[in-house]
Structure formats: C-alpha cells, structure tokens
XYZ file of C-alpha atoms in Angstrom:
586
model
C 48.361 25.420 -23.396
C 47.224 28.903 -22.561
C 46.329 27.748 -19.115
C 49.748 26.187 -18.567
C 51.463 29.407 -19.681
C 49.266 31.479 -17.380
C 50.027 29.135 -14.499
C 53.701 29.443 -15.131
C 53.565 33.217 -15.225
C 51.624 33.276 -11.851
C 54.133 30.938 -10.348
C 56.991 33.112 -11.454
C 55.302 36.201 -10.127
C 54.848 34.477 -6.723
C 58.492 33.523 -6.653
C 59.613 37.055 -7.526
C 57.255 38.539 -4.955
C 58.513 36.159 -2.235
C 62.092 37.106 -3.004
C 61.215 40.803 -3.066
C 59.485 40.560 0.364
C 62.639 39.014 1.962
C 61.753 35.313 2.280
C 65.287 34.221 2.927
C 66.037 31.705 5.624
C 69.171 31.757 7.707
C 69.947 28.542 9.561
C 72.832 27.260 11.715
C 74.052 26.376 15.163
C 76.043 27.826 18.004
C 78.469 25.554 19.807
C 81.537 25.619 22.084
C 85.078 24.684 21.000
C 84.281 21.211 22.400
C 81.332 20.954 20.012
C 78.710 21.284 22.852
C 75.533 23.050 21.931
C 74.979 26.436 23.475
C 71.396 27.537 24.024
C 70.081 31.088 24.619
C 72.917 32.692 22.635
C 71.682 36.070 21.587
C 71.831 36.543 17.749
C 71.474 40.105 16.709
C 70.466 40.710 13.067
C 71.905 44.052 12.094
C 69.636 45.083 9.261
C 66.416 44.193 11.073
C 67.802 45.417 14.366
C 66.125 42.356 15.993
C 67.304 39.724 18.530
C 66.935 35.939 18.127
C 68.167 33.150 20.381
C 69.644 29.705 19.889
C 67.488 26.761 20.859
C 68.204 23.958 23.363
C 70.237 22.102 20.746
C 72.220 25.299 19.844
C 70.407 25.629 16.473
C 68.566 28.589 15.095
C 66.406 29.596 12.112
C 65.833 33.214 11.139
C 63.827 34.787 8.272
C 65.765 37.608 6.640
C 64.588 40.365 4.326
C 67.701 40.091 2.244
C 70.011 37.313 1.131
C 73.001 38.575 3.071
C 73.368 40.313 6.374
C 75.655 40.671 9.459
C 74.973 39.118 12.839
C 76.537 39.466 16.289
C 76.382 36.483 18.641
C 76.793 37.110 22.394
C 76.554 34.867 25.420
C 77.728 35.233 29.024
C 81.176 33.766 29.522
C 82.033 33.766 25.826
C 83.708 36.093 23.349
C 81.192 37.911 21.280
C 81.430 37.234 17.546
C 80.338 39.358 14.575
C 80.165 37.774 11.083
C 78.799 38.197 7.621
C 76.263 35.508 6.751
C 74.325 34.394 3.748
C 71.009 32.647 3.536
C 71.041 29.019 2.301
C 74.442 28.377 3.825
C 74.455 26.524 7.181
C 76.232 28.589 9.741
C 78.518 26.740 12.204
C 79.332 29.309 14.820
C 81.875 28.501 17.485
C 82.098 30.742 20.634
C 85.255 30.730 22.626
C 85.040 30.589 26.442
C 86.699 33.280 28.445
C 87.268 32.047 31.980
C 87.764 35.561 33.335
C 84.940 37.052 31.311
C 82.223 36.359 33.892
C 83.797 38.697 36.437
C 83.751 41.456 33.853
C 80.204 40.906 32.574
C 77.682 43.688 32.826
C 75.753 43.652 36.097
C 72.294 42.059 35.807
C 69.309 43.873 37.354
C 65.830 42.529 38.110
C 64.260 45.945 37.431
C 65.439 49.052 35.705
C 64.077 52.603 34.942
C 65.585 54.097 31.783
C 68.373 56.608 32.669
C 67.469 56.638 36.309
C 69.714 55.579 39.175
C 68.431 54.833 42.641
C 70.326 56.194 45.629
C 68.804 55.014 48.938
C 70.463 52.035 50.645
C 70.140 50.287 53.910
C 72.681 48.169 55.895
C 71.975 45.299 58.318
C 73.798 42.175 59.593
C 72.475 39.298 61.587
C 74.608 36.459 63.015
C 76.613 34.815 60.201
C 73.761 35.195 57.640
C 74.440 37.252 54.462
C 71.924 39.350 52.494
C 72.570 41.709 49.543
C 72.230 45.378 50.404
C 69.248 46.439 48.355
C 68.391 49.738 46.692
C 64.716 50.579 47.026
C 63.129 51.876 43.873
C 62.351 55.525 44.010
C 59.626 57.684 42.503
C 60.521 58.946 39.052
C 58.961 61.693 36.888
C 56.962 60.110 34.040
C 57.642 63.025 31.702
C 61.416 62.442 31.975
C 61.591 58.552 32.487
C 58.377 56.950 31.174
C 59.847 53.529 30.772
C 60.626 50.864 33.381
C 61.020 47.168 33.273
C 61.481 44.059 35.453
C 62.231 40.413 35.196
C 59.333 37.868 35.359
C 61.431 35.502 37.275
C 60.338 35.759 40.863
C 61.632 33.639 43.769
C 59.498 32.979 46.812
C 62.231 32.506 49.438
C 61.738 35.884 51.180
C 58.301 35.179 52.650
C 59.156 31.968 54.318
C 62.452 33.532 55.580
C 60.556 36.450 57.009
C 58.157 33.969 58.657
C 61.117 32.223 60.212
C 62.375 35.352 61.877
C 58.950 36.435 63.211
C 58.131 33.007 64.527
C 61.460 33.046 66.270
C 60.453 36.337 67.974
C 63.113 38.244 66.032
C 63.083 41.489 63.995
C 63.645 40.916 60.207
C 66.768 42.182 58.543
C 65.410 44.851 56.059
C 67.491 43.418 53.168
C 65.868 39.996 53.816
C 62.492 41.620 52.814
C 61.777 41.393 49.098
C 58.254 42.510 48.652
C 57.714 40.992 45.226
C 58.742 37.594 46.605
C 56.343 38.012 49.570
C 53.433 38.961 47.339
C 54.032 36.193 44.797
C 54.526 33.569 47.426
C 50.661 33.218 47.305
C 50.343 32.884 43.552
C 47.368 35.263 43.599
C 44.847 36.053 40.861
C 45.824 33.190 38.543
C 44.098 33.393 35.193
C 44.508 30.618 32.607
C 45.906 31.971 29.299
C 43.787 31.574 26.161
C 44.389 28.294 24.299
C 47.742 28.429 22.416
C 48.974 31.413 24.443
C 51.945 31.311 26.901
C 50.765 34.286 29.096
C 47.565 36.040 30.284
C 47.965 39.616 31.345
C 45.542 41.648 33.441
C 45.767 45.115 35.036
C 43.662 47.022 37.625
C 44.113 50.393 39.411
C 42.832 51.237 42.859
C 43.474 53.392 45.907
C 46.768 53.484 47.825
C 45.934 52.909 51.493
C 49.151 54.602 52.781
C 48.911 57.650 50.515
C 45.440 59.015 49.583
C 46.914 61.201 46.807
C 48.279 58.163 44.992
C 46.941 55.094 43.394
C 48.101 51.547 42.894
C 48.460 49.808 39.577
C 48.385 45.972 39.747
C 49.877 44.114 36.746
C 49.394 40.388 36.793
C 51.205 37.937 34.375
C 49.978 34.348 34.439
C 51.866 31.534 32.709
C 50.151 28.567 31.088
C 49.980 25.286 33.015
C 51.763 22.076 31.960
C 50.225 18.702 32.655
C 52.538 16.224 34.469
C 51.342 13.710 31.793
C 52.750 15.783 28.937
C 55.944 17.432 30.339
C 59.253 16.098 29.003
C 61.424 13.572 30.869
C 63.574 15.030 33.581
C 67.243 14.549 34.543
C 67.485 15.527 38.271
C 70.638 15.778 40.157
C 70.108 16.270 43.931
C 73.154 18.156 45.263
C 72.896 17.832 49.002
C 74.996 19.545 51.647
C 75.848 16.972 54.359
C 78.571 18.987 56.015
C 78.813 19.514 59.821
C 76.826 22.844 59.648
C 73.798 20.851 58.402
C 73.669 18.823 61.666
C 70.454 20.383 62.895
C 66.780 19.365 62.966
C 65.843 22.240 60.621
C 68.669 21.490 58.192
C 69.597 17.955 56.804
C 66.589 16.105 58.361
C 64.272 18.775 56.802
C 66.078 18.397 53.444
C 65.736 14.642 53.555
C 62.072 14.900 54.326
C 61.659 17.362 51.473
C 63.370 15.193 48.895
C 61.299 12.144 50.085
C 58.132 14.125 49.251
C 59.578 15.132 45.904
C 60.530 11.559 44.994
C 56.850 10.492 45.280
C 56.149 12.519 42.011
C 59.129 11.152 40.116
C 57.992 9.268 36.921
C 59.633 6.194 35.387
C 60.874 8.294 32.491
C 62.742 10.620 34.903
C 66.276 9.992 36.111
C 67.583 10.870 39.554
C 71.237 11.139 40.822
C 72.583 12.281 44.203
C 75.806 14.127 44.840
C 76.766 14.956 48.419
C 79.394 17.188 49.837
C 80.661 17.219 53.451
C 84.304 16.361 54.284
C 84.615 15.661 50.470
C 82.415 15.228 47.363
C 80.822 11.964 46.565
C 78.377 10.596 43.965
C 76.009 9.053 46.528
C 73.524 7.699 44.018
C 74.394 6.868 40.441
C 71.704 7.827 37.772
C 68.633 5.871 38.761
C 65.250 5.506 36.956
C 62.264 7.058 38.614
C 60.626 3.671 38.663
C 63.077 2.612 41.441
C 61.587 4.934 44.076
C 62.554 2.742 46.996
C 66.252 2.816 45.976
C 66.198 6.623 45.720
C 64.325 6.904 48.993
C 66.753 4.678 50.831
C 69.755 6.623 49.533
C 68.190 9.803 50.863
C 67.384 8.201 54.246
C 71.023 7.043 54.769
C 72.620 10.566 54.579
C 74.544 11.739 57.645
C 76.135 15.187 58.331
C 79.989 15.447 58.689
C 82.977 17.544 57.599
C 83.589 20.898 55.882
C 81.760 22.384 52.855
C 83.530 21.990 49.456
C 80.731 23.815 47.631
C 82.551 24.702 44.335
C 83.925 21.191 43.840
C 80.456 19.721 44.630
C 78.815 22.009 42.016
C 81.373 21.013 39.414
C 80.741 17.284 40.160
C 77.017 17.739 39.939
C 77.223 19.532 36.607
C 79.586 16.919 35.171
C 77.175 14.151 36.229
C 74.189 16.083 34.775
C 76.002 16.554 31.462
C 76.776 12.740 31.211
C 73.076 11.945 31.713
C 71.841 14.926 29.696
C 68.361 14.428 28.134
C 68.043 16.303 24.861
C 64.852 18.184 24.925
C 64.267 17.294 28.615
C 64.360 19.144 31.897
C 68.013 18.869 33.010
C 68.216 20.436 36.475
C 70.402 20.370 39.561
C 68.517 20.810 42.846
C 70.897 22.238 45.493
C 69.889 21.985 49.114
C 72.136 23.751 51.612
C 72.407 26.389 54.330
C 74.560 28.155 51.849
C 77.916 27.852 53.627
C 80.589 27.245 50.912
C 83.781 27.453 52.933
C 86.161 25.406 50.890
C 87.008 26.092 47.225
C 86.013 29.024 45.078
C 83.939 30.756 47.754
C 83.559 34.069 45.910
C 80.138 34.720 44.468
C 81.584 35.894 41.149
C 83.460 32.649 40.643
C 80.427 30.586 41.491
C 78.370 32.730 39.083
C 80.804 31.998 36.291
C 80.574 28.269 36.867
C 76.773 28.149 37.011
C 76.342 30.521 33.939
C 78.516 28.277 31.782
C 76.422 25.179 32.401
C 73.149 27.161 32.064
C 74.270 27.956 28.612
C 74.516 24.174 27.965
C 70.984 23.620 28.988
C 71.419 22.575 32.691
C 69.470 24.718 35.129
C 69.883 25.154 38.894
C 67.220 25.314 41.610
C 68.340 26.256 45.180
C 66.723 25.270 48.417
C 67.928 27.129 51.462
C 67.559 25.927 55.080
C 68.863 26.722 58.535
C 69.119 29.598 60.937
C 72.151 31.765 61.815
C 74.266 30.649 58.909
C 72.045 31.186 55.921
C 73.824 32.605 52.846
C 70.784 34.063 51.256
C 72.825 36.338 48.902
C 74.857 33.397 47.602
C 71.875 31.127 46.966
C 69.904 33.977 45.283
C 72.620 34.732 42.786
C 73.291 31.089 42.036
C 69.621 30.418 41.245
C 69.461 33.587 39.084
C 72.602 32.771 37.129
C 71.431 29.165 36.817
C 68.128 30.245 35.185
C 66.221 28.582 38.045
C 64.634 29.668 41.288
C 65.320 29.895 45.013
C 63.074 28.831 47.829
C 63.637 28.837 51.667
C 62.390 25.906 53.569
C 61.512 26.725 57.150
C 59.455 23.689 57.830
C 57.955 20.561 56.191
C 54.812 22.379 55.090
C 56.931 24.772 53.052
C 58.793 21.757 51.530
C 55.490 20.191 50.501
C 54.279 23.579 49.008
C 57.538 23.987 47.030
C 58.213 20.476 45.857
C 54.736 18.877 45.683
C 51.901 21.410 45.429
C 53.917 23.831 43.148
C 56.064 21.173 41.498
C 55.571 22.344 37.961
C 56.057 26.025 38.960
C 59.322 25.194 40.703
C 60.817 22.656 38.239
C 59.252 23.168 34.784
C 59.502 26.310 32.655
C 57.233 27.561 29.913
C 59.303 30.612 29.057
C 62.933 31.722 29.282
C 64.549 35.190 29.276
C 61.149 36.731 30.240
C 61.064 40.528 30.726
C 58.197 42.986 31.047
C 58.541 46.624 29.904
C 56.049 49.330 30.996
C 55.732 52.719 29.341
C 53.585 55.083 31.372
C 51.586 57.895 29.768
C 52.831 61.222 31.118
C 49.432 62.865 30.438
C 47.773 60.918 33.188
C 50.737 59.719 35.447
C 52.840 62.344 37.145
C 55.279 60.058 38.873
C 55.512 56.382 39.635
C 57.578 53.744 41.387
C 57.781 49.993 41.167
C 57.314 48.464 44.646
C 59.759 45.618 45.221
C 61.977 44.203 42.551
C 64.905 46.025 44.322
C 68.355 45.648 43.002
C 71.675 44.995 44.724
C 73.616 48.119 45.701
C 76.815 46.738 44.154
C 75.081 46.324 40.821
C 73.555 49.843 40.921
C 76.937 51.398 41.680
C 78.232 50.218 38.280
C 77.704 52.382 35.236
C 77.280 49.381 32.962
C 74.321 47.108 33.659
C 71.544 45.246 31.869
C 67.979 44.018 32.718
C 68.089 40.251 33.115
C 65.223 38.028 32.011
C 64.446 34.846 33.765
C 62.699 31.542 33.710
C 58.870 31.453 34.281
C 57.487 28.296 35.791
C 54.368 26.460 34.662
C 51.192 27.786 36.179
C 52.878 30.702 37.958
C 51.438 34.122 38.588
C 53.735 37.140 38.752
C 51.964 40.169 40.351
C 53.733 43.510 40.289
C 52.405 46.642 42.061
C 53.200 50.225 41.071
C 52.395 53.251 43.148
C 51.690 56.319 41.063
C 50.500 59.883 41.322
C 47.605 60.701 38.932
C 47.539 63.956 36.900
C 45.246 65.369 34.306
C 41.725 63.986 33.728
C 41.480 60.455 35.062
C 38.152 59.622 33.555
C 39.325 60.219 30.008
C 39.895 57.606 27.317
C 43.665 58.165 27.526
C 45.532 54.929 28.322
C 47.455 54.692 31.562
C 50.322 52.662 30.262
C 51.434 50.165 27.666
C 53.010 46.818 28.639
C 55.130 44.482 26.535
C 56.491 41.037 27.603
C 59.473 39.677 25.757
C 60.456 35.953 26.160
C 61.808 32.918 24.429
C 60.351 29.400 24.339
C 62.414 26.197 24.356
C 64.176 25.475 21.055
C 62.431 28.325 19.240
C 64.938 31.047 18.364
C 62.468 33.926 18.104
C 62.026 36.566 20.748
C 58.229 36.430 21.353
C 56.277 39.492 22.447
C 52.935 40.066 24.183
C 51.433 43.518 24.392
C 48.774 44.817 26.731
C 47.206 48.264 27.156
C 46.477 49.516 30.683
C 43.226 51.565 30.696
C 42.107 53.905 33.429
C 39.855 51.215 34.939
C 39.846 52.536 38.497
C 38.121 50.443 41.131
C 37.616 51.779 44.724
C 39.656 49.786 47.222
C 36.546 48.615 49.166
C 35.177 46.865 46.054
C 38.520 45.578 44.772
C 38.817 41.836 44.303
C 39.840 40.141 47.550
C 43.164 38.772 46.254
C 44.331 42.208 45.285
C 43.142 43.599 48.710
C 45.232 40.878 50.321
C 48.169 41.666 47.987
C 48.024 45.194 49.226
C 48.108 43.997 52.804
C 51.158 41.892 52.138
C 52.917 44.836 50.356
C 52.102 47.201 53.271
C 53.608 44.633 55.727
C 56.790 44.319 53.621
C 57.173 48.095 53.480
C 56.754 48.346 57.255
C 59.367 45.583 57.784
C 61.758 47.394 55.439
C 61.074 50.626 57.354
C 60.485 52.162 53.887
C 60.275 55.946 53.650
C 57.646 55.578 50.985
C 54.931 54.202 53.179
C 54.032 56.147 56.409
C 51.782 53.439 57.732
C 51.296 52.220 61.302
C 50.711 48.749 62.720
C 47.020 49.434 63.369
C 46.542 50.160 59.641
C 48.464 47.041 58.704
C 46.378 44.976 61.131
C 43.265 46.405 59.542
C 44.576 45.551 56.009
C 45.432 42.040 57.130
C 41.667 41.423 57.742
C 41.394 41.127 53.987
C 43.035 37.717 54.277
C 40.823 34.796 53.177
C 40.492 32.873 56.517
C 39.454 29.784 54.611
C 43.004 29.533 53.018
C 45.612 28.362 55.498
C 48.451 30.527 54.134
C 46.443 33.760 54.077
C 45.041 33.070 57.496
C 48.642 32.377 58.744
C 49.639 35.766 57.342
C 47.179 37.578 59.470
C 48.582 35.786 62.622
C 52.099 36.682 61.423
C 51.269 40.392 61.207
C 50.034 40.321 64.849
C 53.134 38.597 66.013
C 55.313 41.071 64.247
C 53.456 44.018 65.809
C 54.283 42.738 69.256
C 57.981 42.157 68.245
C 58.369 45.740 66.917
C 56.187 47.353 69.535
C 56.602 45.218 72.643
C 54.742 47.678 74.830
C 51.558 46.673 73.019
C 51.914 43.125 74.306
C 52.216 44.305 77.891
C 49.176 46.446 77.565
C 47.292 43.622 75.956
C 48.339 41.338 78.795
C 47.162 43.779 81.447
C 43.665 44.079 79.815
C 43.198 40.291 79.977
C 43.613 40.220 83.697
C 40.305 40.094 85.719
C-alpha cells in the first residue's frame, strides 16, 4: 500500500513538473477558403518569439510553455492573421487570398547585410535577351555590420550561359555573370553529412590571389543524398514551349532530347503529364504512369513548333493539371522548358510571380529549363524558379541536359530542405571588413526600403560553396574564432524551424597547399570577377590563366573551364590572338 501511495505521489509530481515546464501542445491546420492545404505558412509564436511552419498537408504541431498564447500566421499572397490560441483545441486557420497582394509583397533578396545597402550597379543589353541589373556586394566594416546572410538555394544556369557566349566568340553581359552559380556548377568539395543529419558544414581560410592584404573564407554546406529507391513518388508535369520562337536546333529539338533522357529515369510509381503552348495551350499527354515510357517518349518526339507564346495561360493549365494529379507526400513539380518569351497573357514578372507563389504554397514546385540564343528571358525564368521554390538551369547543349536531368537528377528535382538560409556573424576582433562574393541582388529589390532575405529549396546531394573576401586585423594566430554560422531550414511536413551551428576557427592554409577543389573554386571566382569587370578584383588575364591551371584535367568539366578561360582571353584581348598567331609561323 505504501508503495502504491509513493508511486502515486511520484506520478503526480511528474505531471505537475511537466505542466510547469510548459509541456503544452498546440495542433492545427492552415488552409485556403477552398479548403486546400497551405504549406510553409509561417506561424510566429509571440511568447517564445519563435517561427514554425505548416507542413505539406497544412498541419502543424507546436510545443508551448503555457496553455494559451498568441500566434501570427503569414504567407505570400494571403492576408496575415493574428489570433489567440489554446493548447488542446484543434486550430482550423483559414487564410484569405489577396490577388493584388503579391505585387505589394516585400522584395526578396538572396543575400543581405544587416542595415547595409549596396550602391554599385551596371547596365548592359544584348539582342532581345533580358537580365536583371545586379548590385554587387560591397565591403562592409565588421565593427558596424557584423552580420550577413544568404540563401542556400543556388541555381547553376549562369555558368552554362556564360559558356554559350564565349563559345560563340562573344563578350558576356556582366549581369549574366552570377559568380555563386558559376562556382556551384561544379558541386565541389562534397562531404556526406553524418548519419541522421541534413547538412555537413566545413570552412577554410586561405590567401586572396588578387589582393595580398586580404584572405578568402570558404564556407561549404553539403546536403544529404537521397536514394532513388527511397524517394517518394513524383507527379511531373512537363510544360513545353512549342511556339514559333522555339524553331531552332538549340531550342525545341534540344528540349525534346533532354526530356527523352529524363524519361529513362522515370519509375513506375511516378506520373508524367505534358502541357504544350504555341498558338494555344494544349494538354498534349494526359497523366501517364512511368511504366509506359514508350508512350511518354513518343509524345515528346511528336512535338512541333508553331504560333505565339501564351505563357501565363500555359502555366495556369499546368498547375491545374498538377493539382488534379497531386500526390500527397510526393514530389509535385512542373518542369518548364522555354526560351522565356511570354508574349501573350500576363507577361509582367510580378503577375507571373503571383501565380507561381500561390501554387508553391499548395505544394507544387517549379523547375525552369532555359534554352536558345538572342531571345533568352533569363530574368523571367530566374524569378519564376525562385518564387516556385525550384531551380533554374540553362541548357546550351545535350551534355548539359544530361548533367542536369540525369547525372544530377536528385539535386535538380528532389529537395531535402526548404526555406534554407545561412547567417554569418563575423568577429570584429579579427575581421576588419568583409564582402560576400556573388549572391548579388537585383537593383530593383535593393532600391526598396522594405525587403527580406528569402530562403530556398536545397536539392539532394548538393554542395553550396560561398566565398568571402575579408581583411584580417588583430592577432590572426589567436584562439579567437573568425565567425559563427547558423543554418535555418524546414523539412517536409515538420513544422519546426531547424538550426545548424558551426564555428569558423582561424584555420589558415597557404594557397599553394590548399585543397585542389578550393584552388579551382578560386580560379572560377576570379574568372567571374573579370567577366563582370568588378572593381574589387584588379586581376589580369595572365593571372587568371595561371589560376586556371589548378583545374583537374582528368575531370571533363574542369578541363573545359581551362579552355574556356583561354577562349575568353582572346575575345576580350583580341591582340593577344594575333600575336600568338604570328609566333606560330615558321
């Protein structure tokens, strides 16, 4: 009896302690007025001052410290809602759509330094192609602005686009050069995260070849790999531009060949649909099982170019089809292939952003594949992919199509993290000033007073390498840390905002003994700075040629890069080619 009484007392104490420590559970769901689940809605818990997110089915579960609290729910394209909530009561939260809201949303940046605005801009135009005017990140004083951050969602379109210009013996538009995309095109320094972890983070410091007074900090974030045998079923909608502008060997025929390669990896549990637009919008292939590869392949083969480009109507049709065949818990994704020319319908980028953002919130993502020369709408495809929580690749040839859709299939099409951001806080005792190389923002976004850093989707097995240039100060061999990093991200249906921390020590390695992939990354960075005519890198072509020798000649893409540098040198300094030609004569 005494044992029983003692047990009851202990149980009572446990319950009281649990209540006192705040073990209250708030559960609920976020949906539209049409009862459609909204994922990635931000749920701000006022007392804890913490953010949580709704899962793929719109549901959420949050541990609270007290039984009642206040929450604010926000999501792009919907009215924010603040309400009083109580643990134990299922919260049915309905967000109202505001059609005009998207054009008034805060501008989203891919990098940001706290309280610091950049000022330098460059202008360039080429044929009928369009590129965002970019604002290059400047040096900032660490003592005043120690914090900076950037999105872990990195496209790879810039490198293949730069390659297209150089192979065509043409100078590259400076705004087409996105250094972070060029560096990460090669997926360098991949490190498998520890078992059960989403990310592996490494950091290294070394010399800066174009400024001996400065150093470079390499920050590498690697995402875990998914096995094709274990990834969820996919609902793919191929949205293919078959308009008259696609009537070129490097456009529709290349797109067809690319999708033919992609179809080879489709599984029986996957579903494929095809929507075409050119002189009208048509569901070219109704939802078809991946087991019927020949049916899908024949449908792709029969495509012919014709007519104008009703892009907005085509996007709407593709999203509607994807919604009808939506796979709960699966990979629901539209793959848009186009030269980017949307000349009929809601052609404005803001209107298209609004459409894509609404469906992203419903769990349908967008991947963009750009093709073509002279008409490429890089700016439009870039923003669509960003707002669609997907990625953007430029296909300049069949090898690039194979790289994007076969070799890097899981990186391109399957995510391991959403809304991923990385924040860096530099130590002013050892870092006088710093600047993030690449990750440049649009001028129009920087001109607005109201902006936010936007997280992104991180693909399976991807490696995101960022490079900072900084000026050391103080004692560099001390035990003082150089910086602190923190990654914030969400995973699938989980409503928590996960965080990974990493301390950057003063682990300086001379450039000559630096690991080859980082030496090569420095070469790519220097090349990009030269093409941008950056004022932050006073480096000549001979120095870039010397750095390009760090390319691994046994790897095709790195070896190709070294050749590309030489071609570019002759394009930008044609007198060199004439001199080289004279030397070769007997």
